[in-house]
Coordinates of N, CA and C in Angstrom, one line a residue:
X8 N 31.4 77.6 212.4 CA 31.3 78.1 211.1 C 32.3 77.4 210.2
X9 N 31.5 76.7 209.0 CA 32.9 75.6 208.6 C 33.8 76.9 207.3
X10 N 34.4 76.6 207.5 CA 35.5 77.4 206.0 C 35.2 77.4 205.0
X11 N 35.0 78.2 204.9 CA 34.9 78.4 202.7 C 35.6 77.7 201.8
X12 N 36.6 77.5 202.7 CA 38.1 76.6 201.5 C 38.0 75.0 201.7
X13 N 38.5 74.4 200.8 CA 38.8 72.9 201.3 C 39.9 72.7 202.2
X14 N 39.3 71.9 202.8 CA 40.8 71.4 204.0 C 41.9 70.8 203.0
X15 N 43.1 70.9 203.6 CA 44.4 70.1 203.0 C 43.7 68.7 203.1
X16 N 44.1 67.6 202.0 CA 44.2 66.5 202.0 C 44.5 66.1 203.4
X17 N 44.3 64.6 203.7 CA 45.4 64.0 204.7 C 44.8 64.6 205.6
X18 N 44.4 65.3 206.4 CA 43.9 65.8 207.4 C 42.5 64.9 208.3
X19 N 42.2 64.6 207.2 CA 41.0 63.8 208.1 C 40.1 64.9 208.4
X20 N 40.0 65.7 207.2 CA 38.5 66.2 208.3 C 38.8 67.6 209.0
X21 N 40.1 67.4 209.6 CA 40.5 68.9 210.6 C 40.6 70.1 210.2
X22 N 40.5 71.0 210.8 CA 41.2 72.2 210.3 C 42.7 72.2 210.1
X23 N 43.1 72.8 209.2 CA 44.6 72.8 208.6 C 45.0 73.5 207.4
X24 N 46.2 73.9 207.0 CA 46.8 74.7 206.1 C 46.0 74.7 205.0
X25 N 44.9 76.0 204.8 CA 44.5 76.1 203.8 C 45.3 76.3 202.4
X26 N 44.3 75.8 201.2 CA 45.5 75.7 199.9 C 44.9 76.9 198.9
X27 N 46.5 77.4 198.7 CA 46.1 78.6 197.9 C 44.8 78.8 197.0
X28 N 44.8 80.3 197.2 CA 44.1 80.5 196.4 C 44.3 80.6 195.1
X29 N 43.2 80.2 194.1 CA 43.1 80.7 192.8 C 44.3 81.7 192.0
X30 N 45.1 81.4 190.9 CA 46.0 82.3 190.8 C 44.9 83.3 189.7
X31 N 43.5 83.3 189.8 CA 42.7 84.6 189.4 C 42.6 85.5 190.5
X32 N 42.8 84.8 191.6 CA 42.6 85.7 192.3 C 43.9 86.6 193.5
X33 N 45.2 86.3 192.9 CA 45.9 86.9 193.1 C 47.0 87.7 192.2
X34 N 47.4 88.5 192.9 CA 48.2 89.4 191.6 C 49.5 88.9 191.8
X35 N 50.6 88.3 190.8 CA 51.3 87.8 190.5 C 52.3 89.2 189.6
X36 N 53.5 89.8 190.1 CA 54.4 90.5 189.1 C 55.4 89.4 188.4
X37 N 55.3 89.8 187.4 CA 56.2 89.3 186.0 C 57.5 90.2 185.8
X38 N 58.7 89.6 185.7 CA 59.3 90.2 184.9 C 59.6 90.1 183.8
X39 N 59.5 91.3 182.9 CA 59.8 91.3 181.7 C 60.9 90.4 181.1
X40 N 60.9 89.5 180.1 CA 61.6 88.6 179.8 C 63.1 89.5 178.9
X41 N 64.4 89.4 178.6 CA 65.4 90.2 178.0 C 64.9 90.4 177.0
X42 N 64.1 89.8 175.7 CA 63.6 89.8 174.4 C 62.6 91.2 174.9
X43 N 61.6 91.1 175.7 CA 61.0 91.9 175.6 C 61.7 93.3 176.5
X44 N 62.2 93.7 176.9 CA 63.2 94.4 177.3 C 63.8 95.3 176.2
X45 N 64.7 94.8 175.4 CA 65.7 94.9 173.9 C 64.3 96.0 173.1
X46 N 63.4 95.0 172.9 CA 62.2 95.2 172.0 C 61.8 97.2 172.5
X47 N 61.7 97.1 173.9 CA 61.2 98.5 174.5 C 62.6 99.7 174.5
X48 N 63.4 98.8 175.0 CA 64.4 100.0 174.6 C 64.8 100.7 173.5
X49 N 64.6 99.5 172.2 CA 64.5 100.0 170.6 C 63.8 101.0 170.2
X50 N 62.0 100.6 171.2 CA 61.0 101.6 170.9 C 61.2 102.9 171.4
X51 N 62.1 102.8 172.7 CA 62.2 104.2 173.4 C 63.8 105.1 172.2
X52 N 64.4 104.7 172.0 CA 65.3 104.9 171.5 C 64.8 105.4 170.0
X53 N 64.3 105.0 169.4 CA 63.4 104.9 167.8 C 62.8 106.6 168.2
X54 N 61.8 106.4 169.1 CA 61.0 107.8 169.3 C 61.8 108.9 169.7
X55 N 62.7 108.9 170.5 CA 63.2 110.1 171.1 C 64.7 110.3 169.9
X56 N 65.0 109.5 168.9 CA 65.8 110.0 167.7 C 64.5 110.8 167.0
X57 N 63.5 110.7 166.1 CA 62.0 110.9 165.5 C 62.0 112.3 166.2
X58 N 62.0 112.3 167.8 CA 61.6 114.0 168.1 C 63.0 114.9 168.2
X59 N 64.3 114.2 168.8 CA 65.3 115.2 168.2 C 65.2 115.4 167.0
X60 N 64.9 114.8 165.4 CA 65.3 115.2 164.4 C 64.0 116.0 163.6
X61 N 62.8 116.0 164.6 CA 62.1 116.9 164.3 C 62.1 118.4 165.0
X62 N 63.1 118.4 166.1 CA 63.2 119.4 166.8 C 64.5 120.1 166.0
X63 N 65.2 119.3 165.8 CA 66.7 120.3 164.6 C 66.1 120.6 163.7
X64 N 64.7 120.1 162.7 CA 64.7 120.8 161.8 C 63.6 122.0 161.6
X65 N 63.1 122.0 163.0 CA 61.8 123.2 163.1 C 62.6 124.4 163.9
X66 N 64.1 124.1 164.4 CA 64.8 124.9 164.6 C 65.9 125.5 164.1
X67 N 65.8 124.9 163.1 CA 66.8 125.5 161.9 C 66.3 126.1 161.1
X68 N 65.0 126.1 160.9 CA 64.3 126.8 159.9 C 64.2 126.0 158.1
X69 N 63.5 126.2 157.6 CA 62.8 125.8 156.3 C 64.5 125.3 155.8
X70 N 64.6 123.9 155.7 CA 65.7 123.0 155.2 C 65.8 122.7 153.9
X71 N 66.6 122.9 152.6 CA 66.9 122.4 151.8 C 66.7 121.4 151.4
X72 N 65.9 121.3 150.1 CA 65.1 119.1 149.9 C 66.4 118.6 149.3
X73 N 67.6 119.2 149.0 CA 68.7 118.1 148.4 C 69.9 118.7 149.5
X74 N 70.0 117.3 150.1 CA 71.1 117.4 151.0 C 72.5 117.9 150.4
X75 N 73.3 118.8 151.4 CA 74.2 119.1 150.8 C 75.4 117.8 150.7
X76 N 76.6 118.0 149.7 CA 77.2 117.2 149.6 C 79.0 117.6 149.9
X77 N 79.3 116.9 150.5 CA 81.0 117.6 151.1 C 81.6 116.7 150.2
X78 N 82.7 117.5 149.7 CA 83.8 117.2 148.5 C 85.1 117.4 149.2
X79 N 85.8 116.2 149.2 CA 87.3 116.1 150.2 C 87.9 116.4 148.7
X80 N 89.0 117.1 149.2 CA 89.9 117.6 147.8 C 91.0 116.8 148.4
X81 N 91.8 115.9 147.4 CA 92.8 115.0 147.5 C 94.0 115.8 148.3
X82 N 94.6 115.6 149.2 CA 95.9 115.7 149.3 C 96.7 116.3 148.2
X83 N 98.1 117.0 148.6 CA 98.6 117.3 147.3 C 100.0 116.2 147.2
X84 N 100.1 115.6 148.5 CA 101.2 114.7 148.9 C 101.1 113.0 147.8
X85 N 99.5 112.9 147.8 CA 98.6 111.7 147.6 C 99.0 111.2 146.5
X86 N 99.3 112.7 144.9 CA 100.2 112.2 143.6 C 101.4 113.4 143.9
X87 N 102.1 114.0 144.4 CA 103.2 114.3 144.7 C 104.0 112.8 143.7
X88 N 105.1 113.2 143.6 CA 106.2 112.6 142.5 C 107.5 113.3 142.5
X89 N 108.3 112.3 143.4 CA 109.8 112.8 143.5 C 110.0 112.1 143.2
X90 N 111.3 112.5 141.9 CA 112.4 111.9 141.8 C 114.1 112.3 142.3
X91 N 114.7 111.3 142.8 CA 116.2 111.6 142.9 C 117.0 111.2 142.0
X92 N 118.2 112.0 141.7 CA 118.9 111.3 140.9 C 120.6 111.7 141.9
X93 N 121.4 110.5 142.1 CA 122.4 110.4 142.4 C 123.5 112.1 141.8
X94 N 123.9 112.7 143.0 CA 124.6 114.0 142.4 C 126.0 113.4 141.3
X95 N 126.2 112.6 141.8 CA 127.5 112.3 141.3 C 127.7 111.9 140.0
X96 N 126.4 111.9 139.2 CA 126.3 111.1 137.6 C 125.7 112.2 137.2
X97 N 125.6 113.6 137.7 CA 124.7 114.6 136.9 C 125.6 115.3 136.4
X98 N 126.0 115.7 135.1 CA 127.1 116.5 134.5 C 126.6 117.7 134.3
X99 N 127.6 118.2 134.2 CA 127.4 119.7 134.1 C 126.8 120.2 132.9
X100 N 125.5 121.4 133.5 CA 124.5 121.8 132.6 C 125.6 122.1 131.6
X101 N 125.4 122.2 129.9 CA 126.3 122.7 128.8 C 125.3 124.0 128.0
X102 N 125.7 125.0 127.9 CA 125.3 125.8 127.2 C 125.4 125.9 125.9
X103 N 124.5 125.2 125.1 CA 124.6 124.9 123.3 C 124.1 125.8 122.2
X104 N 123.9 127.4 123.2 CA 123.5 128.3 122.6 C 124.5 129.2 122.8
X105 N 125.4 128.5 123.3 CA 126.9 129.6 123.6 C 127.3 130.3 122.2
X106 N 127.0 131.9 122.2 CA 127.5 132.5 120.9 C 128.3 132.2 120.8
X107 N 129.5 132.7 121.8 CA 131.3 132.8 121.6 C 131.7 131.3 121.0
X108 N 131.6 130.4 122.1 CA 132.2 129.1 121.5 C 131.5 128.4 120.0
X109 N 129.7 129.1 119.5 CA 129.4 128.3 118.1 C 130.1 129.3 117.0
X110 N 130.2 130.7 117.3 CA 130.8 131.5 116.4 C 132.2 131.2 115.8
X111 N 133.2 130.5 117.0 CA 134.6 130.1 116.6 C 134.3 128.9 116.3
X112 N 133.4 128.2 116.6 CA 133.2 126.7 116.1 C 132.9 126.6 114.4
X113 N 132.3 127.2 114.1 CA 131.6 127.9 112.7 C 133.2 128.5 112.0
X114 N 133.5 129.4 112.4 CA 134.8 129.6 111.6 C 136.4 129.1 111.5
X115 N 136.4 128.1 112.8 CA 137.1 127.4 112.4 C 137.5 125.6 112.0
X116 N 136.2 125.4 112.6 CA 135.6 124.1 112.5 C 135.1 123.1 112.1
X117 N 134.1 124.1 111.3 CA 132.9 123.3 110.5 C 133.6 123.0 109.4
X118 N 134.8 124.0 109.0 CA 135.3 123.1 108.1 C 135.4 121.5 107.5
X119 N 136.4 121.3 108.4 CA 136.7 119.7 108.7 C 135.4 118.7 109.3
X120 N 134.9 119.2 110.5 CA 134.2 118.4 111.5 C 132.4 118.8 111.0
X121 N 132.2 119.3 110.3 CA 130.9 120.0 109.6 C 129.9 121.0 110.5
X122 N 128.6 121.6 109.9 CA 128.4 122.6 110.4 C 128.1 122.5 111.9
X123 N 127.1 121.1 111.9 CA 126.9 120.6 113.1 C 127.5 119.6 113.9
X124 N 128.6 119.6 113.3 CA 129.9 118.3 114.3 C 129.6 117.1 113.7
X125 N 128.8 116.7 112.7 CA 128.7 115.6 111.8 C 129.7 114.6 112.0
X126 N 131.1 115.4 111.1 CA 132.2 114.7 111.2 C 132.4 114.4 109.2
X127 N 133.2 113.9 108.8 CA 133.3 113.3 107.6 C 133.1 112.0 107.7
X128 N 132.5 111.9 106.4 CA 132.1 110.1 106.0 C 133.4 109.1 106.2
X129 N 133.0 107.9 106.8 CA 133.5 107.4 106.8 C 135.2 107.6 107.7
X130 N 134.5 108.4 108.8 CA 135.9 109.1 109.5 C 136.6 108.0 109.9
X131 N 136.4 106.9 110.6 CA 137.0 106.1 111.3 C 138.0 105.5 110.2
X132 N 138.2 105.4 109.1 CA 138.7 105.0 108.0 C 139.6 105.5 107.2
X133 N 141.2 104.4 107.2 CA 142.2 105.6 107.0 C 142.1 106.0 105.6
X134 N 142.6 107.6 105.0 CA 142.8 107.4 103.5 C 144.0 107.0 103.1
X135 N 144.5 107.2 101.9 CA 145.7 106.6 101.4 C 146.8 106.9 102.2
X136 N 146.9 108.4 102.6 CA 148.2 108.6 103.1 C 148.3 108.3 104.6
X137 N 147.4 107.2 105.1 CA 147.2 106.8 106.2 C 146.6 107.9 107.6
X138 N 146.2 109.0 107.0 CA 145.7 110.3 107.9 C 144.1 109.8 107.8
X139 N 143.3 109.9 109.1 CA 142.0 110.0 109.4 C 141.4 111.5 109.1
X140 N 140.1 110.7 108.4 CA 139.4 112.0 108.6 C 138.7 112.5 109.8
X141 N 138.3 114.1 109.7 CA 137.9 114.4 111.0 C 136.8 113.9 111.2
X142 N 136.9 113.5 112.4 CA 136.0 112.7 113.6 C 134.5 113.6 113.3
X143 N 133.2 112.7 114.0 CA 132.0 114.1 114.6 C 132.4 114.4 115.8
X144 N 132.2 115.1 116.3 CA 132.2 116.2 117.6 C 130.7 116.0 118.3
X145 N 129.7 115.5 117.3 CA 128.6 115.5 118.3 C 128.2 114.3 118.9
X146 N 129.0 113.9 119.1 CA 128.7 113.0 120.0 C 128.8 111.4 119.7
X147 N 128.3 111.3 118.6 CA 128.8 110.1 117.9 C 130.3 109.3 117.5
X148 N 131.4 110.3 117.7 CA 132.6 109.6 117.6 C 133.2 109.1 118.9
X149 N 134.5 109.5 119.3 CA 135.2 109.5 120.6 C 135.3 111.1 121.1
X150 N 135.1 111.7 121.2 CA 135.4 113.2 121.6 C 135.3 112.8 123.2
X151 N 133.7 112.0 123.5 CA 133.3 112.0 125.1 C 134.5 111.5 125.8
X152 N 135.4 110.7 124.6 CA 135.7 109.8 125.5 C 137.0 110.4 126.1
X153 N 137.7 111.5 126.2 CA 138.9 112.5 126.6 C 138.3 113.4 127.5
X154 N 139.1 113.8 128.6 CA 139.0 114.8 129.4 C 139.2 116.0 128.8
X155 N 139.2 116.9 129.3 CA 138.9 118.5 129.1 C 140.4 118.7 128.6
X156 N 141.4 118.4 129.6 CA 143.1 118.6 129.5 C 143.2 117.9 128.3
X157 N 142.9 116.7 127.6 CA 143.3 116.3 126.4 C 142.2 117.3 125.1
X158 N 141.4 117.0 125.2 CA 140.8 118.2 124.1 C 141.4 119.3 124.1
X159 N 141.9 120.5 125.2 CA 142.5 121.6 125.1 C 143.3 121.2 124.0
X160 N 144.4 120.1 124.2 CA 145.8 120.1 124.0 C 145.7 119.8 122.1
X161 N 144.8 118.7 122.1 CA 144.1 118.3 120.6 C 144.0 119.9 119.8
X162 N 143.0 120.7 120.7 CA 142.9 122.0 120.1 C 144.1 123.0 119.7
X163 N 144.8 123.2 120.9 CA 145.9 124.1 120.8 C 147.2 123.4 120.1
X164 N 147.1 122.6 119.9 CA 148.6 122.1 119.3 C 148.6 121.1 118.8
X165 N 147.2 120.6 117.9 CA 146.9 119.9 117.0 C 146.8 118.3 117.3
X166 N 146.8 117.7 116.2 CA 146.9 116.0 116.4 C 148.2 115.5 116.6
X167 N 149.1 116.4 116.1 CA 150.4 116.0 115.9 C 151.3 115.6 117.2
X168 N 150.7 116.4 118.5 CA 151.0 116.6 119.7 C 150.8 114.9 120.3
X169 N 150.1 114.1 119.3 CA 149.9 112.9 120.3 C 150.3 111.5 119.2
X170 N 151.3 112.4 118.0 CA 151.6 110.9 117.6 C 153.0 110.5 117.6
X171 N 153.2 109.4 118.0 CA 154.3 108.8 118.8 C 155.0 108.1 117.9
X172 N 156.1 107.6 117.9 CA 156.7 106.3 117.2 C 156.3 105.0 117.5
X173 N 156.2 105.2 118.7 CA 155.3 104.1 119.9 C 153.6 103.8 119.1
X174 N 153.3 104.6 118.4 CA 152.2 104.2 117.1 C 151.9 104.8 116.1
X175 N 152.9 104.3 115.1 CA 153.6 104.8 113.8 C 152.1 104.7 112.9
X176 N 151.3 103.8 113.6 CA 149.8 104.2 112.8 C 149.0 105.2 112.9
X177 N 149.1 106.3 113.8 CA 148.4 106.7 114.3 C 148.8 108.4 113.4
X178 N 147.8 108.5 112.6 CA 148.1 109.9 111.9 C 146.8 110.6 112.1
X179 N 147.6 112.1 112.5 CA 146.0 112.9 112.6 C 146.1 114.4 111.4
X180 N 145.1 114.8 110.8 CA 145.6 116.2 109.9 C 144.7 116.9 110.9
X181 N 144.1 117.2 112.2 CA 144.0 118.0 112.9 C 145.2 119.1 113.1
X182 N 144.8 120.6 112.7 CA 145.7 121.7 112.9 C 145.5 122.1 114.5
X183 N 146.9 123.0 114.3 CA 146.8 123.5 116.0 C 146.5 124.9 116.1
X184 N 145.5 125.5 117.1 CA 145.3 126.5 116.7 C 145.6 127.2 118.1
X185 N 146.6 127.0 118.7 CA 147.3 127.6 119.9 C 147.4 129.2 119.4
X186 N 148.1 129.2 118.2 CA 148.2 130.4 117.9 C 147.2 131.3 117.4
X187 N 146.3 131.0 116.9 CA 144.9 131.7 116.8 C 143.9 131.9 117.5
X188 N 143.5 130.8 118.6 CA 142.1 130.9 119.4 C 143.5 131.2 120.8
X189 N 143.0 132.2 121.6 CA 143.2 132.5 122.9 C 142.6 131.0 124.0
X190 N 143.7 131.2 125.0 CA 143.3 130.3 126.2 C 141.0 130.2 126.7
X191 N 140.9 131.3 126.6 CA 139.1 131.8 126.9 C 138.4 130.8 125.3
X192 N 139.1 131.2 124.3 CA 138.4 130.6 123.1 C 138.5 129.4 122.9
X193 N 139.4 128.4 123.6 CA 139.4 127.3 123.5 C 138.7 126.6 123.7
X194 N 138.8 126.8 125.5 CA 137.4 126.4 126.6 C 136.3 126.8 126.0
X195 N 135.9 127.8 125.6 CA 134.5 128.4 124.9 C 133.8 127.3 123.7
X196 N 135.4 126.7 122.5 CA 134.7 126.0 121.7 C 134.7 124.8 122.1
X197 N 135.0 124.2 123.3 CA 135.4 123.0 123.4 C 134.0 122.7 124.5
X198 N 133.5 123.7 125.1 CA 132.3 123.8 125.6 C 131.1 123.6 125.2
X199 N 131.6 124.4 124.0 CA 130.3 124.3 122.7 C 130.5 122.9 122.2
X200 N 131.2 122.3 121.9 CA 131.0 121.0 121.5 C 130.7 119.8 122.4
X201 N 131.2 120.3 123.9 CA 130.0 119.3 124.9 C 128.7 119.1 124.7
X202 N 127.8 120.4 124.1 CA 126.6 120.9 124.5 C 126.1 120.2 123.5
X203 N 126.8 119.8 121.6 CA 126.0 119.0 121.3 C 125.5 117.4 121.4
X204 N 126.2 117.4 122.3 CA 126.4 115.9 122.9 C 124.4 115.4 123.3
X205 N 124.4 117.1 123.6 CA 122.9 116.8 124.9 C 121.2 116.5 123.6
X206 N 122.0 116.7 122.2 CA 120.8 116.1 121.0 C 121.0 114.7 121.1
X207 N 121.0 114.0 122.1 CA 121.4 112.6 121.8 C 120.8 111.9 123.3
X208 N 120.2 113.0 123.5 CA 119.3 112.8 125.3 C 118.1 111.7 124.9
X209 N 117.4 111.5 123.4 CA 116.5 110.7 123.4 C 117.0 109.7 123.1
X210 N 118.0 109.4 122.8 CA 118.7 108.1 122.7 C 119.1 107.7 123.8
X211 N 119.3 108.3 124.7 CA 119.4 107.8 126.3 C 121.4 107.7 126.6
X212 N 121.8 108.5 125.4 CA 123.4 108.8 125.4 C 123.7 109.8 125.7
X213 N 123.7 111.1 125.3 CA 123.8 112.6 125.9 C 124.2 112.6 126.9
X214 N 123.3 112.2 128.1 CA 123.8 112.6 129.6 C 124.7 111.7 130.2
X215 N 124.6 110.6 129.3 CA 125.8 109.4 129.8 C 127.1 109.6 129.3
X216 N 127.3 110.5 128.5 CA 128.4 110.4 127.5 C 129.2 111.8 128.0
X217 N 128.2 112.7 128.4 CA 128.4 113.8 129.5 C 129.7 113.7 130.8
X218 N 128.3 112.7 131.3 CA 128.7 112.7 132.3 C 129.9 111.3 132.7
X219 N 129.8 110.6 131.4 CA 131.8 110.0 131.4 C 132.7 111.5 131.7
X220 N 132.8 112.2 130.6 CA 133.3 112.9 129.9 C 133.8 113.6 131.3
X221 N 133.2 114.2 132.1 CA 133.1 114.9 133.2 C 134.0 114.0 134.6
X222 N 133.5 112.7 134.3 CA 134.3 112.3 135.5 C 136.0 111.9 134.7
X223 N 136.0 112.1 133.7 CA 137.9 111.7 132.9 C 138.0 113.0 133.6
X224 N 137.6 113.9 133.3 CA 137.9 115.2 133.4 C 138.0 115.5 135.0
X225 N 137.9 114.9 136.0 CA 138.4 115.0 137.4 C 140.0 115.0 137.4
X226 N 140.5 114.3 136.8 CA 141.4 114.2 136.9 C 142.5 114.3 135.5
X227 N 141.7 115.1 134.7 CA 141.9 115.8 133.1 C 141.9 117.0 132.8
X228 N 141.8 117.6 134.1 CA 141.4 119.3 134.0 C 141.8 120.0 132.4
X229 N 141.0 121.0 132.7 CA 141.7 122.3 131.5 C 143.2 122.5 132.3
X230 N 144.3 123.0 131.6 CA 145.2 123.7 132.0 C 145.0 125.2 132.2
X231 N 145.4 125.3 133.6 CA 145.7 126.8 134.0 C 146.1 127.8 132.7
X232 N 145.8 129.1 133.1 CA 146.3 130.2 132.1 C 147.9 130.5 131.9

């Protein structure tokens, strides 16, 4: 019975290694190439997101059509604003509502130096009999520029206390009121006239002129009682 198949070539005729069959007629597995791979896992991944997110929302019950929306409230750190300021330049708060010190300042002061420490016109300028007029007190003359212990002494025992032969120029008609204002009444008006120093804060002098004033006075104290 001859073969259904052709013989191999080269044979001459014989029987010998038949040649494959037909690749219709054999089953051949493929593997899926990576592209198509990627492609199916997308699809598997795509559908099982689609039924979890139809499973949260048939189990949550009838959902809201406008998503809600979450509102982060800023930090309070985020505009937080500190400032420091060096202790050693901050002068001492001045109380310019001080009754005691504006009430003796007013009756014995305003005289000469005016109601509000003005000063007279043209103070820096001698008159004839070579005496200055009174200075302002508020801040605009030299007042800042003496320690606490020199103002006391100006107050209690007048201008006269500081003029010298050593400068025969130097005339003051400042009275001394040692005898009238008490040791307490002194400090009191001499306090009050720091305080108007501090109307001069928008000029950017007040606190500087303070706080000179305060470091002469380290080593200018008031005198003891």
């Amino acid at each position: 019975m001859r073969s259904r198949w052709p013989q191999a070539p080269g044979n001459g005729g014989r029987k010998g290694r038949s040649v494959p069959r037909p690749s219709r007629y054999r089953k051949i597995m493929r593997t899926p190439s990576s592209r198509e791979s990627r492609r199916r896992w997308a699809a598997a991944n795509l559908a099982a997101a689609i039924i979890a997110a139809a499973s949260l929302a048939t189990c949550g019950g009838e959902q809201p059509s406008t998503p809600a929306k979450l509102t982060l409230a800023p930090s309070p750190t985020a505009t937080a604003t500190l400032t420091l300021t060096p202790a050693s330049i901050v002068p001492p708060v001045r109380d310019t509502a001080n009754s005691s010190g504006q009430a003796i300042f007013r009756a014995n002061c305003a005289v000469c130096h005016g109601a509000d420490g003005e000063g007279q016109p043209d103070w820096h300028i001698k008159k004839p009999d070579g005496v200055l007029p009174a200075p302002p007190l508020n801040g605009d003359g030299h007042t800042w520029h003496h320690g606490d212990g020199t103002l006391y002494t100006y107050v209690s025992r007048g201008g006269k206390a500081f003029e010298s032969p050593d400068i025969p120029s130097f005339k003051s008609g400042m009275p001394a009121f040692g005898e009238v204002l008490s040791h307490d009444d002194i400090i009191a008006v001499i306090e009050y006239v720091k305080g108007l120093w501090g109307d001069k804060v928008a000029e950017g002098l007040g606190l500087k002129k303070q706080a000179s004033q305060a470091l002469v006075s380290e080593t200018d104290p008031y005198p003891e009682q």
